[in-house]
PDB file of C-alpha atoms in Angstrom:
ATOM      1  CA  UNK A   1       0.024  -0.021  -0.015  1.00 64.00           C
ATOM      2  CA  UNK A   2       1.145   3.450  -0.836  1.00 67.00           C
ATOM      3  CA  UNK A   3       1.823   5.668   2.237  1.00 70.00           C
ATOM      4  CA  UNK A   4      -0.585   8.623   2.789  1.00 63.00           C
ATOM      5  CA  UNK A   5       0.968  11.956   1.801  1.00 66.00           C
ATOM      6  CA  UNK A   6      -0.025  15.273   3.112  1.00 63.00           C
ATOM      7  CA  UNK A   7      -0.458  16.410  -0.569  1.00 64.00           C
ATOM      8  CA  UNK A   8      -3.210  13.808  -1.129  1.00 67.00           C
ATOM      9  CA  UNK A   9      -5.020  14.839   2.136  1.00 70.00           C
ATOM     10  CA  UNK A  10      -4.881  18.512   1.064  1.00 68.00           C
ATOM     11  CA  UNK A  11      -6.163  17.535  -2.385  1.00 70.00           C
ATOM     12  CA  UNK A  12      -9.105  15.753  -0.763  1.00 71.00           C
ATOM     13  CA  UNK A  13      -9.830  18.760   1.391  1.00 71.00           C
ATOM     14  CA  UNK A  14      -9.879  21.109  -1.565  1.00 71.00           C
ATOM     15  CA  UNK A  15     -12.061  18.832  -3.479  1.00 73.00           C
ATOM     16  CA  UNK A  16     -14.518  18.664  -0.525  1.00 75.00           C
ATOM     17  CA  UNK A  17     -14.541  22.358  -0.471  1.00 73.00           C
ATOM     18  CA  UNK A  18     -14.886  22.654  -4.211  1.00 76.00           C
ATOM     19  CA  UNK A  19     -11.705  24.705  -4.263  1.00 73.00           C
ATOM     20  CA  UNK A  20      -8.694  24.686  -6.586  1.00 69.00           C
ATOM     21  CA  UNK A  21      -5.458  24.153  -4.785  1.00 64.00           C
ATOM     22  CA  UNK A  22      -2.878  26.881  -4.895  1.00 60.00           C
ATOM     23  CA  UNK A  23       0.865  26.287  -5.044  1.00 58.00           C
ATOM     24  CA  UNK A  24       1.324  26.755  -1.272  1.00 57.00           C
ATOM     25  CA  UNK A  25      -1.598  24.420  -0.254  1.00 55.00           C
ATOM     26  CA  UNK A  26      -3.355  27.077   1.810  1.00 58.00           C
ATOM     27  CA  UNK A  27      -7.169  26.803   2.197  1.00 54.00           C
ATOM     28  CA  UNK A  28      -7.795  30.505   1.827  1.00 55.00           C
ATOM     29  CA  UNK A  29      -5.534  30.880  -1.301  1.00 56.00           C
ATOM     30  CA  UNK A  30      -3.185  33.404   0.336  1.00 60.00           C
ATOM     31  CA  UNK A  31       0.594  32.705   0.159  1.00 63.00           C
ATOM     32  CA  UNK A  32       2.356  31.399   3.099  1.00 60.00           C
ATOM     33  CA  UNK A  33       4.975  34.021   4.363  1.00 60.00           C
ATOM     34  CA  UNK A  34       8.458  33.010   3.993  1.00 63.00           C
ATOM     35  CA  UNK A  35       9.074  33.311   7.749  1.00 68.00           C
ATOM     36  CA  UNK A  36       6.086  32.410   9.686  1.00 66.00           C
ATOM     37  CA  UNK A  37       4.928  34.919  12.415  1.00 74.00           C
ATOM     38  CA  UNK A  38       3.902  32.020  14.627  1.00 75.00           C
ATOM     39  CA  UNK A  39       3.150  28.365  14.688  1.00 74.00           C
ATOM     40  CA  UNK A  40       0.043  26.760  16.234  1.00 75.00           C
ATOM     41  CA  UNK A  41       0.087  23.212  17.228  1.00 75.00           C
ATOM     42  CA  UNK A  42      -3.477  22.014  17.627  1.00 72.00           C
ATOM     43  CA  UNK A  43      -4.279  18.996  19.932  1.00 70.00           C
ATOM     44  CA  UNK A  44      -7.441  17.446  18.678  1.00 70.00           C
ATOM     45  CA  UNK A  45     -10.439  19.270  20.118  1.00 72.00           C
ATOM     46  CA  UNK A  46      -8.611  22.592  20.747  1.00 74.00           C
ATOM     47  CA  UNK A  47      -9.768  24.258  17.460  1.00 75.00           C
ATOM     48  CA  UNK A  48     -11.657  21.403  15.682  1.00 74.00           C
ATOM     49  CA  UNK A  49     -12.800  18.207  17.142  1.00 78.00           C
ATOM     50  CA  UNK A  50     -12.133  15.655  14.410  1.00 81.00           C
ATOM     51  CA  UNK A  51     -12.855  12.478  16.589  1.00 84.00           C
ATOM     52  CA  UNK A  52     -16.401  12.025  15.360  1.00 85.00           C
ATOM     53  CA  UNK A  53     -15.193  12.338  11.695  1.00 84.00           C
ATOM     54  CA  UNK A  54     -12.366   9.896  12.306  1.00 83.00           C
ATOM     55  CA  UNK A  55     -14.705   7.296  13.852  1.00 86.00           C
ATOM     56  CA  UNK A  56     -17.309   7.779  11.013  1.00 88.00           C
ATOM     57  CA  UNK A  57     -14.578   7.318   8.484  1.00 85.00           C
ATOM     58  CA  UNK A  58     -13.029   4.331  10.232  1.00 86.00           C
ATOM     59  CA  UNK A  59     -16.418   2.727  10.481  1.00 88.00           C
ATOM     60  CA  UNK A  60     -17.070   3.333   6.799  1.00 89.00           C
ATOM     61  CA  UNK A  61     -13.757   1.864   5.732  1.00 86.00           C
ATOM     62  CA  UNK A  62     -14.189  -1.188   7.942  1.00 87.00           C
ATOM     63  CA  UNK A  63     -17.779  -1.757   6.570  1.00 90.00           C
ATOM     64  CA  UNK A  64     -16.428  -1.523   2.997  1.00 89.00           C
ATOM     65  CA  UNK A  65     -14.198  -4.418   3.874  1.00 87.00           C
ATOM     66  CA  UNK A  66     -17.060  -6.466   5.483  1.00 91.00           C
ATOM     67  CA  UNK A  67     -16.188  -5.582   9.128  1.00 90.00           C
ATOM     68  CA  UNK A  68     -18.380  -3.928  11.669  1.00 92.00           C
ATOM     69  CA  UNK A  69     -16.181  -1.615  13.915  1.00 90.00           C
ATOM     70  CA  UNK A  70     -17.243  -2.201  17.628  1.00 91.00           C
ATOM     71  CA  UNK A  71     -17.052   0.469  20.164  1.00 90.00           C
ATOM     72  CA  UNK A  72     -13.994  -0.946  21.672  1.00 91.00           C
ATOM     73  CA  UNK A  73     -12.220  -1.039  18.305  1.00 90.00           C
ATOM     74  CA  UNK A  74     -13.299   2.503  17.618  1.00 88.00           C
ATOM     75  CA  UNK A  75     -11.836   3.653  20.927  1.00 88.00           C
ATOM     76  CA  UNK A  76      -8.555   1.840  20.060  1.00 88.00           C
ATOM     77  CA  UNK A  77      -8.108   3.602  16.656  1.00 83.00           C
ATOM     78  CA  UNK A  78      -8.571   7.178  17.999  1.00 84.00           C
ATOM     79  CA  UNK A  79      -5.358   9.162  17.821  1.00 79.00           C
ATOM     80  CA  UNK A  80      -3.708   6.615  15.712  1.00 82.00           C
ATOM     81  CA  UNK A  81      -2.262   7.050  12.099  1.00 81.00           C
ATOM     82  CA  UNK A  82      -4.042   5.594   9.198  1.00 79.00           C
ATOM     83  CA  UNK A  83      -1.435   2.825   8.973  1.00 83.00           C
ATOM     84  CA  UNK A  84      -1.800   1.927  12.585  1.00 83.00           C
ATOM     85  CA  UNK A  85      -5.478   1.789  12.317  1.00 80.00           C
ATOM     86  CA  UNK A  86      -5.342  -0.499   9.193  1.00 80.00           C
ATOM     87  CA  UNK A  87      -3.014  -2.828  11.000  1.00 81.00           C
ATOM     88  CA  UNK A  88      -5.234  -2.796  14.207  1.00 76.00           C
ATOM     89  CA  UNK A  89      -8.284  -3.770  12.274  1.00 74.00           C
TER      90      UNK A  89
END
């Protein structure tokens, strides 16, 4: 299996937003400054809570492969990478 690349994820985000990617992969289309004025590290839930989306996606992928994701399995995949989740299931 091919590793997940951030470019692929960004392209999917753009497609979901019906946007055309720009050369710097910013969602608002503005260029990224050469030297950032600051860096924000987001722990899940600080700005956006993606847990429900991750669980929904994990359930859908598992179902597509004939597996029902239990609550216990769902809890086990939270915070894991795509590769770790696939191995765990």
